[in-house]
Backbone as JSON, one array per atom type, in Angstrom:
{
  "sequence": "XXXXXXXXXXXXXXXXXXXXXXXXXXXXXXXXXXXXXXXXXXXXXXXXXXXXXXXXXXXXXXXXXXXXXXXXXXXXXXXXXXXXXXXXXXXXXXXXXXXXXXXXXXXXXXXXXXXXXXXXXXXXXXXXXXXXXXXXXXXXXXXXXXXXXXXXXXXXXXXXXXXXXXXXXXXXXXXXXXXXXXXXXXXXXXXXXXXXXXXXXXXXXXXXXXXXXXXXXXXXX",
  "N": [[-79.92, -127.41, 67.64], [-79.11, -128.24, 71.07], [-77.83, -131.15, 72.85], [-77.78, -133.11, 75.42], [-75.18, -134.96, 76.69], [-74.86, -138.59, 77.69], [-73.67, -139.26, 81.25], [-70.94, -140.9, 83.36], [-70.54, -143.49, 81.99], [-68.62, -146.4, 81.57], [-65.58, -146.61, 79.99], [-63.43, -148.43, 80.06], [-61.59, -151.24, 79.71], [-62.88, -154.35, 81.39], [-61.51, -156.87, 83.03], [-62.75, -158.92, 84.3], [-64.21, -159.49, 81.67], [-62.7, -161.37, 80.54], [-63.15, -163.96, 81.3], [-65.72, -164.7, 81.77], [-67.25, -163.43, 79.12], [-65.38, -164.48, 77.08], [-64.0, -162.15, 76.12], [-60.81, -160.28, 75.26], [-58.13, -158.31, 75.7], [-56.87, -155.61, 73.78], [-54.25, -153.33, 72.86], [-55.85, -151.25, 73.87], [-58.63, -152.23, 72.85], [-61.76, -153.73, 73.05], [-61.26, -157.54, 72.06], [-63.26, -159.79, 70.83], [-62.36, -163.36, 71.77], [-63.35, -165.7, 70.82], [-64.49, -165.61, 67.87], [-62.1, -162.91, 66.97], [-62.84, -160.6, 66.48], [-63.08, -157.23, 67.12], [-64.82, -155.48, 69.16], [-66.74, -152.28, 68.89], [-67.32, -150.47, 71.09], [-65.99, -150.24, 74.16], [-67.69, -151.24, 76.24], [-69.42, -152.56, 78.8], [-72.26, -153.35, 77.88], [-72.22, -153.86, 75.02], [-70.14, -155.32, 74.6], [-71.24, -157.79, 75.62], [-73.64, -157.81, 74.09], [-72.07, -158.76, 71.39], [-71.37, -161.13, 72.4], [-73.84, -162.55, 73.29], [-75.05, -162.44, 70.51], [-73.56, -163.31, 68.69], [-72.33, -165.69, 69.41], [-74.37, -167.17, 70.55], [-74.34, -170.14, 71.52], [-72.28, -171.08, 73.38], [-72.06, -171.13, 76.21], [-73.62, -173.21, 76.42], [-72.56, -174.98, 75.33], [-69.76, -175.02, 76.92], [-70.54, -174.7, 79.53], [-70.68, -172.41, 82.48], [-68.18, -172.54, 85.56], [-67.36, -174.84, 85.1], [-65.0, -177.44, 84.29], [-63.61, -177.19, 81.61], [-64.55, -175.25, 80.02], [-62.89, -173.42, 81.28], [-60.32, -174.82, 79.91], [-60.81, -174.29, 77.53], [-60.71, -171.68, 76.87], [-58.52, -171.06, 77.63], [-57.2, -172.24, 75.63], [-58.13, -170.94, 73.34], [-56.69, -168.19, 74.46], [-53.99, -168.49, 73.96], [-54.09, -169.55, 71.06], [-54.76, -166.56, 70.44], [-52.17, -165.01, 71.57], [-50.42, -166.44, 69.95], [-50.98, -165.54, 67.32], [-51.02, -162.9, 67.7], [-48.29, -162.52, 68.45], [-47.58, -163.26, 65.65], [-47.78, -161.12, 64.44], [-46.44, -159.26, 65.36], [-44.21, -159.92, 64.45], [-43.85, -159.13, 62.11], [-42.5, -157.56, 58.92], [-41.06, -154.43, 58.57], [-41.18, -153.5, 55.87], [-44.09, -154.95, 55.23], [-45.3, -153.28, 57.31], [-45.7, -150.81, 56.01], [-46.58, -151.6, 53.28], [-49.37, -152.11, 54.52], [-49.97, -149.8, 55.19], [-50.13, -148.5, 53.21], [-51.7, -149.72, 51.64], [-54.46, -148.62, 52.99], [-53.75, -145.99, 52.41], [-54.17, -145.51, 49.83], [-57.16, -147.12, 49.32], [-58.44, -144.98, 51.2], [-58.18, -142.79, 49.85], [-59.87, -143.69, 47.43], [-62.68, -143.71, 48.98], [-62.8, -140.81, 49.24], [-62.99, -140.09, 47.21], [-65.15, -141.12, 45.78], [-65.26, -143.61, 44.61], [-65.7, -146.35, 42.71], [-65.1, -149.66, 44.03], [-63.54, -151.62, 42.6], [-61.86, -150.26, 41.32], [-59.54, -149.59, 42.9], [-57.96, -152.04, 41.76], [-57.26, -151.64, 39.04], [-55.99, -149.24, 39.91], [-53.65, -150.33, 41.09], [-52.49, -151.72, 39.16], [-51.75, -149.8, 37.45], [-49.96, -147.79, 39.07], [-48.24, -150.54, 39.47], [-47.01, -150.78, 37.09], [-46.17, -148.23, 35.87], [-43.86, -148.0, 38.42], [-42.15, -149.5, 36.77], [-41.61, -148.88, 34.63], [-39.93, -146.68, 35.33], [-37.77, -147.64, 37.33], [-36.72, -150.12, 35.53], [-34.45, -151.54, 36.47], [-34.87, -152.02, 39.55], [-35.56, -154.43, 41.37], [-36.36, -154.79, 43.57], [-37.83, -152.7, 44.19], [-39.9, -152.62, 42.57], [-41.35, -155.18, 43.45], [-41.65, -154.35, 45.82], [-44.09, -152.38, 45.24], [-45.91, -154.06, 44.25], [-46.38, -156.05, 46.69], [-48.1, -154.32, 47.74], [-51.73, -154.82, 49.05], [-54.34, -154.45, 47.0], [-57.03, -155.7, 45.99], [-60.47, -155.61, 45.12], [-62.24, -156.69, 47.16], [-60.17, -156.5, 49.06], [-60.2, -153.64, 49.32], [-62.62, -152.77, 50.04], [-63.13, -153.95, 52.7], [-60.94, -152.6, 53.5], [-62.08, -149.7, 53.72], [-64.49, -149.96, 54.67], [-62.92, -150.44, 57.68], [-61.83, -148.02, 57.78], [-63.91, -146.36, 58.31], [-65.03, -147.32, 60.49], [-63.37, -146.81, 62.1], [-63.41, -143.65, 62.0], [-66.05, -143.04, 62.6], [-65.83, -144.05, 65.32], [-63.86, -142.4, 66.55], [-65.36, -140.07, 66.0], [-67.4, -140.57, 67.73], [-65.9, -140.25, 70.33], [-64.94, -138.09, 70.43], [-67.57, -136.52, 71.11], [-68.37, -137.7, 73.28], [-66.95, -136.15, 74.86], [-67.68, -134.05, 75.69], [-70.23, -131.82, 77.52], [-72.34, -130.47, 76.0], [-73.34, -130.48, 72.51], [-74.3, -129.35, 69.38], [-76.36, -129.89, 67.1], [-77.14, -130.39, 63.3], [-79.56, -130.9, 60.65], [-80.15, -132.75, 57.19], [-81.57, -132.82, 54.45], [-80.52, -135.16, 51.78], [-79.85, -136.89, 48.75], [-78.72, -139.97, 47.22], [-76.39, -141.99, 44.62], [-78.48, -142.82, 43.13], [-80.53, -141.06, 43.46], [-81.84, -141.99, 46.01], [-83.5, -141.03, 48.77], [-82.54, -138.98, 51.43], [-81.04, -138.71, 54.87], [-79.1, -137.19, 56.58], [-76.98, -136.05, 59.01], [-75.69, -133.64, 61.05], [-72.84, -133.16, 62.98], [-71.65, -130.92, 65.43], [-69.06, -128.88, 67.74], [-66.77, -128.11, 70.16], [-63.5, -128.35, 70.04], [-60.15, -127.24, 70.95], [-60.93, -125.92, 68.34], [-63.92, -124.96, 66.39], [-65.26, -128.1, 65.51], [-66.42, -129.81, 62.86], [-68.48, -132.62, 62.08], [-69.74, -135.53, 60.6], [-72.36, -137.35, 61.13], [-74.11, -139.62, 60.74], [-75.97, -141.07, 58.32], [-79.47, -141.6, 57.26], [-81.24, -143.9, 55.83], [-84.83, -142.69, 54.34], [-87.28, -144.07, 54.48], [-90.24, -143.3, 54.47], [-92.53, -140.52, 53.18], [-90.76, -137.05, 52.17], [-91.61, -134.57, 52.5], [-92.91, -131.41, 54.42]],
  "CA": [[-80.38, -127.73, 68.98], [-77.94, -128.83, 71.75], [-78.29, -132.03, 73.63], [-76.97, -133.29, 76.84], [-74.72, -136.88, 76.84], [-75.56, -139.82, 79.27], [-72.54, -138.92, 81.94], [-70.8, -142.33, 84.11], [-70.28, -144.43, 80.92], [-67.24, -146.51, 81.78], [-64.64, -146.9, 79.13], [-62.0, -149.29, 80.31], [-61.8, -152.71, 79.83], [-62.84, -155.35, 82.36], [-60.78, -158.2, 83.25], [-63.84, -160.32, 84.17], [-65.2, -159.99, 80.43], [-62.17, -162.23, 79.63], [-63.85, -165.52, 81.89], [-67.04, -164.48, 81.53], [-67.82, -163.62, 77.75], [-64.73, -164.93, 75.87], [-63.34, -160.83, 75.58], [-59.66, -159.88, 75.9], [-58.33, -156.14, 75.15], [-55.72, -155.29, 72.69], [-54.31, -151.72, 72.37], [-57.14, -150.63, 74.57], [-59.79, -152.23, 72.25], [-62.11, -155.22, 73.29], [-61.73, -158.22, 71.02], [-63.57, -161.49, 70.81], [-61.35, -164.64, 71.54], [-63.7, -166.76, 69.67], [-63.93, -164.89, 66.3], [-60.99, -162.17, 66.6], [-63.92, -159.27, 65.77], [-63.35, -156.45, 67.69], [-66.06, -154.19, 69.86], [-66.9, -150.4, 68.4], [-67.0, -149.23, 72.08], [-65.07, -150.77, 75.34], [-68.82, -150.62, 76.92], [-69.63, -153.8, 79.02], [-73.26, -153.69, 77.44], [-71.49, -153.79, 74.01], [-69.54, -156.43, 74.67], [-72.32, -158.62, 75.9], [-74.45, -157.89, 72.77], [-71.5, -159.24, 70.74], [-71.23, -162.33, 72.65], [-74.81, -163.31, 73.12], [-75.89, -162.4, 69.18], [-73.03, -164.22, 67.55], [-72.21, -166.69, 69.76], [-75.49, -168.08, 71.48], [-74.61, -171.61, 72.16], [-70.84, -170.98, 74.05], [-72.5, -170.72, 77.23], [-74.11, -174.38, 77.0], [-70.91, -176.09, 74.94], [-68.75, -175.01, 78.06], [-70.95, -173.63, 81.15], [-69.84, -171.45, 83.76], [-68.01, -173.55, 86.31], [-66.35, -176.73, 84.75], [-63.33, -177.1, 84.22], [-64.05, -177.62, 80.27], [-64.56, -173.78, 79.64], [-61.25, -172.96, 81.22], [-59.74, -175.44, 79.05], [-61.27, -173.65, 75.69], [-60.64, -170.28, 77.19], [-56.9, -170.87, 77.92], [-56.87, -172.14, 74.22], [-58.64, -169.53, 72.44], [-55.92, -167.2, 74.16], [-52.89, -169.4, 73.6], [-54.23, -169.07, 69.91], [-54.31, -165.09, 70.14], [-51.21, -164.66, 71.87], [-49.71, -166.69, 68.62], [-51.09, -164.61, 66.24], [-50.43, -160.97, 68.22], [-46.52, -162.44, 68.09], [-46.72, -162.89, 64.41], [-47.94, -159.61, 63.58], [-45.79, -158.21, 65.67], [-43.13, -160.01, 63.49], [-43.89, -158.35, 60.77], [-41.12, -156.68, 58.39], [-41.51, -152.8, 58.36], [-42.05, -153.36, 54.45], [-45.12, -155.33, 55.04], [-46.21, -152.44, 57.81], [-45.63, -149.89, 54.85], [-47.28, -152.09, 52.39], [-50.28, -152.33, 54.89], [-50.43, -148.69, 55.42], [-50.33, -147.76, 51.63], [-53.6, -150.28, 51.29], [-55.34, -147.49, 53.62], [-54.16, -144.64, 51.97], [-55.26, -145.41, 48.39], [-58.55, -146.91, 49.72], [-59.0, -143.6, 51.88], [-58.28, -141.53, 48.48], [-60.95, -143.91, 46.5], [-63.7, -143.57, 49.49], [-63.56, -139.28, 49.47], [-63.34, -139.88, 45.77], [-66.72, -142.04, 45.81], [-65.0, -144.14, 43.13], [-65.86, -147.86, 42.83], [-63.67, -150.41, 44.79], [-62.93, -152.18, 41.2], [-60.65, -149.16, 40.67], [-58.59, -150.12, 43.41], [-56.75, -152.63, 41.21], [-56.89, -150.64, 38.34], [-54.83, -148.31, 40.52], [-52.26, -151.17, 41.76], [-51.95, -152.39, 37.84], [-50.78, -148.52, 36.77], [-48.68, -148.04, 39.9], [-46.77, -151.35, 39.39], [-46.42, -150.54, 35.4], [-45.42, -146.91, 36.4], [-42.34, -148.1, 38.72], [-41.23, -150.67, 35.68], [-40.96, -148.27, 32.9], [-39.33, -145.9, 35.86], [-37.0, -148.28, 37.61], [-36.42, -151.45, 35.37], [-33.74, -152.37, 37.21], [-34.55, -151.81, 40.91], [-36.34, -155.33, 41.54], [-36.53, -154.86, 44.77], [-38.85, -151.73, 44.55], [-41.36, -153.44, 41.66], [-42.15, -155.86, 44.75], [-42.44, -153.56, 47.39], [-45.58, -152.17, 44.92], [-46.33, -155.62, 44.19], [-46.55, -156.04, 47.49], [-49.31, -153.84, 48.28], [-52.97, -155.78, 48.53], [-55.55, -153.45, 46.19], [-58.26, -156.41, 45.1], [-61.82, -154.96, 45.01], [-62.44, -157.33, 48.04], [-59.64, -155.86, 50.2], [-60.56, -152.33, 49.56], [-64.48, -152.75, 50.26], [-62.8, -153.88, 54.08], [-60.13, -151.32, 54.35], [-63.05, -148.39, 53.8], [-65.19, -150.64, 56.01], [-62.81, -150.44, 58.75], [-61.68, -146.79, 57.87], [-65.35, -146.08, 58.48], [-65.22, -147.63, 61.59], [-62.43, -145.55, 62.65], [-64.17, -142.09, 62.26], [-67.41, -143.04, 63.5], [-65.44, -144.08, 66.8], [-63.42, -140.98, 66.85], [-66.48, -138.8, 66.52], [-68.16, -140.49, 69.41], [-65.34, -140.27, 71.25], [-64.78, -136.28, 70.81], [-68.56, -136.08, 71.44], [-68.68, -137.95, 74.53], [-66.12, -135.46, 75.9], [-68.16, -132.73, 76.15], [-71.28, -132.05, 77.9], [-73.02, -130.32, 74.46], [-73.2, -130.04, 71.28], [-75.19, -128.73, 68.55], [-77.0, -131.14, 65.86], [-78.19, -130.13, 61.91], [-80.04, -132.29, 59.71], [-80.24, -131.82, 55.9], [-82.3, -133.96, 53.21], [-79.49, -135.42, 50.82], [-79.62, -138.32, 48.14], [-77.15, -141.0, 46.81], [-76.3, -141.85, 43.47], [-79.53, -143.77, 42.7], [-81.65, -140.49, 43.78], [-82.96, -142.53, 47.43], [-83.43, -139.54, 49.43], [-81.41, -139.98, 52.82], [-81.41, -137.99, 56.28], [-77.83, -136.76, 56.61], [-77.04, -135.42, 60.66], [-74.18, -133.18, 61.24], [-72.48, -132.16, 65.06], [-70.85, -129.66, 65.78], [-69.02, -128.87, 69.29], [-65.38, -127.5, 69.9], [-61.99, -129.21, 70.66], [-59.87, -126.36, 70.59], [-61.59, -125.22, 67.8], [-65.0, -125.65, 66.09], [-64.95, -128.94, 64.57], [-67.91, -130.4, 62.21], [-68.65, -133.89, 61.46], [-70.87, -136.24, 59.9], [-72.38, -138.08, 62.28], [-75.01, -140.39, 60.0], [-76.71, -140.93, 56.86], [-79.87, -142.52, 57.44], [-82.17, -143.9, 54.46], [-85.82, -142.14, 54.33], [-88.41, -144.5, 53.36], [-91.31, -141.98, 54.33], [-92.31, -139.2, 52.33], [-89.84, -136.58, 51.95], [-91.83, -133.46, 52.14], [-92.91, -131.01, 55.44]],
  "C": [[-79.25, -128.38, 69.74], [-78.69, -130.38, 72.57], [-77.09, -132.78, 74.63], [-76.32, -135.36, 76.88], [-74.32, -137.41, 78.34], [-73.86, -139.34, 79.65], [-71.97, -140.53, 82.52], [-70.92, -143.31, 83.41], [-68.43, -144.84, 80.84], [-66.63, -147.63, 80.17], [-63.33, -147.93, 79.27], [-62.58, -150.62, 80.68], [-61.72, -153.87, 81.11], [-62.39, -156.79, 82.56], [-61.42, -159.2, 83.16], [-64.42, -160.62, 82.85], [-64.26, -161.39, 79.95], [-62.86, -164.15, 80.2], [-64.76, -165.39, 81.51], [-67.67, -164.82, 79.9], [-66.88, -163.62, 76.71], [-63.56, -163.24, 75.58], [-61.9, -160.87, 75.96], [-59.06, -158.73, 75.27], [-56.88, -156.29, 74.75], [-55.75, -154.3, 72.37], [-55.64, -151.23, 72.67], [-58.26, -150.8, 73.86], [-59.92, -153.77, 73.16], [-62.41, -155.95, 72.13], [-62.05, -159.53, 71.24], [-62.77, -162.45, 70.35], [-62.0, -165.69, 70.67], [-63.86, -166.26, 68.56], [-63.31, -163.89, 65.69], [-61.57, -160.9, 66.14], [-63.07, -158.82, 66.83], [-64.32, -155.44, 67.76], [-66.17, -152.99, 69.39], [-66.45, -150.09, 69.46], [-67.21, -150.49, 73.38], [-66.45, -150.16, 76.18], [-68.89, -152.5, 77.24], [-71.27, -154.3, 78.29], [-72.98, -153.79, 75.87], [-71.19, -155.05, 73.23], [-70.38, -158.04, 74.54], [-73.05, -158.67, 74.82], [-73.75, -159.11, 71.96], [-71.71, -160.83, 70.87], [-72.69, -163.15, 72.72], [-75.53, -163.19, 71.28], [-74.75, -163.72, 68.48], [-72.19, -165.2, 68.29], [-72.67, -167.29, 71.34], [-75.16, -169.06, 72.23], [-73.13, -171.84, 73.04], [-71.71, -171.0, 75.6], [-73.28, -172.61, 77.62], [-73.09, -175.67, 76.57], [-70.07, -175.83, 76.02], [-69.53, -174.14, 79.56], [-70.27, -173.41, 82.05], [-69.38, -172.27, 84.83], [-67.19, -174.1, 86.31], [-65.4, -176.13, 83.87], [-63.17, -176.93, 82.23], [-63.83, -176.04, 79.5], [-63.69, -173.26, 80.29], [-60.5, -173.4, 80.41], [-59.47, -174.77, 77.5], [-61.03, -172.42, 75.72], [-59.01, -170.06, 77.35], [-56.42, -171.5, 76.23], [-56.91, -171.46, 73.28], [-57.18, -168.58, 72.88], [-54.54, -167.22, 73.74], [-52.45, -168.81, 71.97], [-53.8, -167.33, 69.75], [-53.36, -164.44, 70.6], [-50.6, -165.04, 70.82], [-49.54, -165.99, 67.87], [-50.92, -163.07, 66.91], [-48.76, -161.28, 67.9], [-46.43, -162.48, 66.46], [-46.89, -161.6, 63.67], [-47.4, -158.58, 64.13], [-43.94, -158.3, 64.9], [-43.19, -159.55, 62.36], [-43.04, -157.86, 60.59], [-41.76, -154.96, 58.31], [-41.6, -152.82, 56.92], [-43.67, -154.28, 54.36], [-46.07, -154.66, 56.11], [-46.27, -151.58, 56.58], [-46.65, -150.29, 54.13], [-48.63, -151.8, 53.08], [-51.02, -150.49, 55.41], [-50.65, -147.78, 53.97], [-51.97, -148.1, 51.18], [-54.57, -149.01, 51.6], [-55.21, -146.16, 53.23], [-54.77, -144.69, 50.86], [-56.63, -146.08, 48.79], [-59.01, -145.86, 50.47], [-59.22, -142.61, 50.67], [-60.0, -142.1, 48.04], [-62.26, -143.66, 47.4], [-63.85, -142.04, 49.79], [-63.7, -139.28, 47.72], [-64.65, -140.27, 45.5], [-66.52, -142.76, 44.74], [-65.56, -145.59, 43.56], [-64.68, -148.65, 43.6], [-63.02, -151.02, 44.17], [-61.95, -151.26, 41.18], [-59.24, -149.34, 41.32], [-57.23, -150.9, 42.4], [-56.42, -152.26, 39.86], [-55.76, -149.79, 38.17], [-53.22, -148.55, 40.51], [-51.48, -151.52, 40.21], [-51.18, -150.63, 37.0], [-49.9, -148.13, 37.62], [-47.81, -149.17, 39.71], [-46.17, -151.19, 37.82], [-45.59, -149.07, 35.61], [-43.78, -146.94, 36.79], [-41.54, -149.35, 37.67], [-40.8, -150.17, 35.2], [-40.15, -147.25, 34.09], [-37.95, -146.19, 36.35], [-36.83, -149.78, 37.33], [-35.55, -152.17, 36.18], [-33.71, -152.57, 38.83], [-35.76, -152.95, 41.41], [-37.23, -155.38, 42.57], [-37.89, -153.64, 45.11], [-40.35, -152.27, 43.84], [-41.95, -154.49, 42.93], [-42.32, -155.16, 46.11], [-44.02, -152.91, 46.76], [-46.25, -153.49, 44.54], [-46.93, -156.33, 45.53], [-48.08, -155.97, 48.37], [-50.86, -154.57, 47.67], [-54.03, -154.47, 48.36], [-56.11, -154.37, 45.59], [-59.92, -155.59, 45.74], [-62.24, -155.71, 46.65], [-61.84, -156.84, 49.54], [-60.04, -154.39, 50.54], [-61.87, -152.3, 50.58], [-63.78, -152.74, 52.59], [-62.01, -153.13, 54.62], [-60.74, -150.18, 54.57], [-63.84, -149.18, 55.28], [-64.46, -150.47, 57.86], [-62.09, -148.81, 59.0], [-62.75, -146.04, 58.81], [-65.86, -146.26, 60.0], [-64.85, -146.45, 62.69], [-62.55, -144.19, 63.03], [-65.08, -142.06, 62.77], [-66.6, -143.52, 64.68], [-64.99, -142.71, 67.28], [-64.5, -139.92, 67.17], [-67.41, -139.21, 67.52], [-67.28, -140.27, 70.72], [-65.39, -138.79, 71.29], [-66.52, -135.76, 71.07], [-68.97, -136.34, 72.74], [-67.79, -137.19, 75.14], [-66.62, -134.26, 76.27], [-69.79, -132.71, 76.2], [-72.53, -131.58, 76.62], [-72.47, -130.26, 73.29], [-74.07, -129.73, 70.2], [-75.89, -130.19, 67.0], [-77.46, -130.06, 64.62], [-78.54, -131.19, 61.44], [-79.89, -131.72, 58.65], [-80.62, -132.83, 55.27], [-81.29, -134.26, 52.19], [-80.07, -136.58, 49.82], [-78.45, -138.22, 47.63], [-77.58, -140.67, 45.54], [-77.45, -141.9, 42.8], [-80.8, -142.78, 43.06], [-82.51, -140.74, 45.08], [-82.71, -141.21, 47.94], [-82.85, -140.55, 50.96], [-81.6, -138.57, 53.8], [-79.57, -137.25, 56.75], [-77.74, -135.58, 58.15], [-75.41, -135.18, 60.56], [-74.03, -133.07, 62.32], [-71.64, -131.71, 64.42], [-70.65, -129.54, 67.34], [-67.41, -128.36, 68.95], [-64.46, -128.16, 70.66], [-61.25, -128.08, 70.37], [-60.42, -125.21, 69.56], [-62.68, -126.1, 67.18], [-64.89, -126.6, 65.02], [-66.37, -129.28, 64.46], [-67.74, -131.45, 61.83], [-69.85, -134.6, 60.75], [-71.23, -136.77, 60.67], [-73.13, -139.69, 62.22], [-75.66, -140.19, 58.73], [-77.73, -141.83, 56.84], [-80.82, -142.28, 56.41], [-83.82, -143.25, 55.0], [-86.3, -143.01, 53.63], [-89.82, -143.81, 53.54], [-91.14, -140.86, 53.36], [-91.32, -138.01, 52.77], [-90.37, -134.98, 52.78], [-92.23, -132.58, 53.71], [-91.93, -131.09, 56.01]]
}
């Protein structure tokens, strides 16, 4: 079945969110100055969710007005201008390192392996380049380097995850249809689940996943 997407949905970040509700935009994303999250989608009703669910009481610790909540607002960004300069100091071996994290957690999440395996992984890769290059010190810590604990993975899929579900709303909001399937699937554990595909064409016909939602109703009809 095709279906028609809401049109006049503005995408670009508003200056006023940064007085208003704490927001300020980085690499065209909106991210919260008071806990450094960033927004799924550069939507002012979005934004607003963020700020009134997880931080209710900002609005009566500094109300609109006084001088008090400029004060905390020119600190908060003070703070995130700090930290954008040190990560822009970063060494190109600790971008490397940080882009290796994402490829072996991208392998283990089409693999459907556990996130334990992760360091599994990191403990036969750094034994690997020992018995390969005992003497090249310098390379045993560039894999040394790389962070694979069960903890980091779980958040590098987490924000992989993020990543594609944005992408596929973004190539869906670009076009006025697209086609939907459903299909009855289960997980490991047998739950039966709801699994929604699109379909639509960017040059050519591309298919995605679009959701996987749990079924606690009966299954059957």
């Amino acid at each position: 079945m095709a279906q028609r997407l809401a049109d006049g949905e503005n995408r670009r970040f508003n200056p006023d969110w940064t007085t208003k509700i704490f927001c300020h935009e980085v690499k065209g994303k909106p991210i919260c100055l008071i806990c450094n999250n960033s927004v799924a989608i550069n939507k002012v009703a979005n934004v607003k969710r963020h700020y009134t669910l997880n931080h209710p009481d900002y609005d009566r610790r500094f109300p609109p007005g006084i001088a008090r909540r400029q004060e905390q607002l020119d600190r908060l960004a003070t703070q995130a201008n700090g930290q954008m300069s040190m990560m822009r100091g970063a060494t190109s071996l600790q971008q490397r390192a940080a882009t290796a994290d994402y490829e072996v957690c991208f392998k283990i999440a089409k693999a459907m392996a556990p996130y334990s395996h992760s360091e599994l992984f990191k403990k036969c890769m750094v034994s690997a380049v020992q018995a390969l290059y005992p003497e090249k010190l310098n390379i045993q810590q560039t894999f040394q380097s790389v962070l694979l604990s069960r903890n980091t993975c779980a958040r590098q899929i987490e924000a992989i995850a993020n990543h594609v579900t944005e992408g596929v709303v973004y190539n869906l909001n670009s076009f006025e249809l697209f086609s939907v399937a459903v299909n009855e699937s289960t997980d490991i554990n047998d739950v039966a689940q709801l699994s929604v595909f699109v379909r639509y064409y960017l040059n050519k016909f591309s298919e995605d996943l679009a959701a996987v939602i749990l079924l606690t109703e009966r299954t059957t009809g």
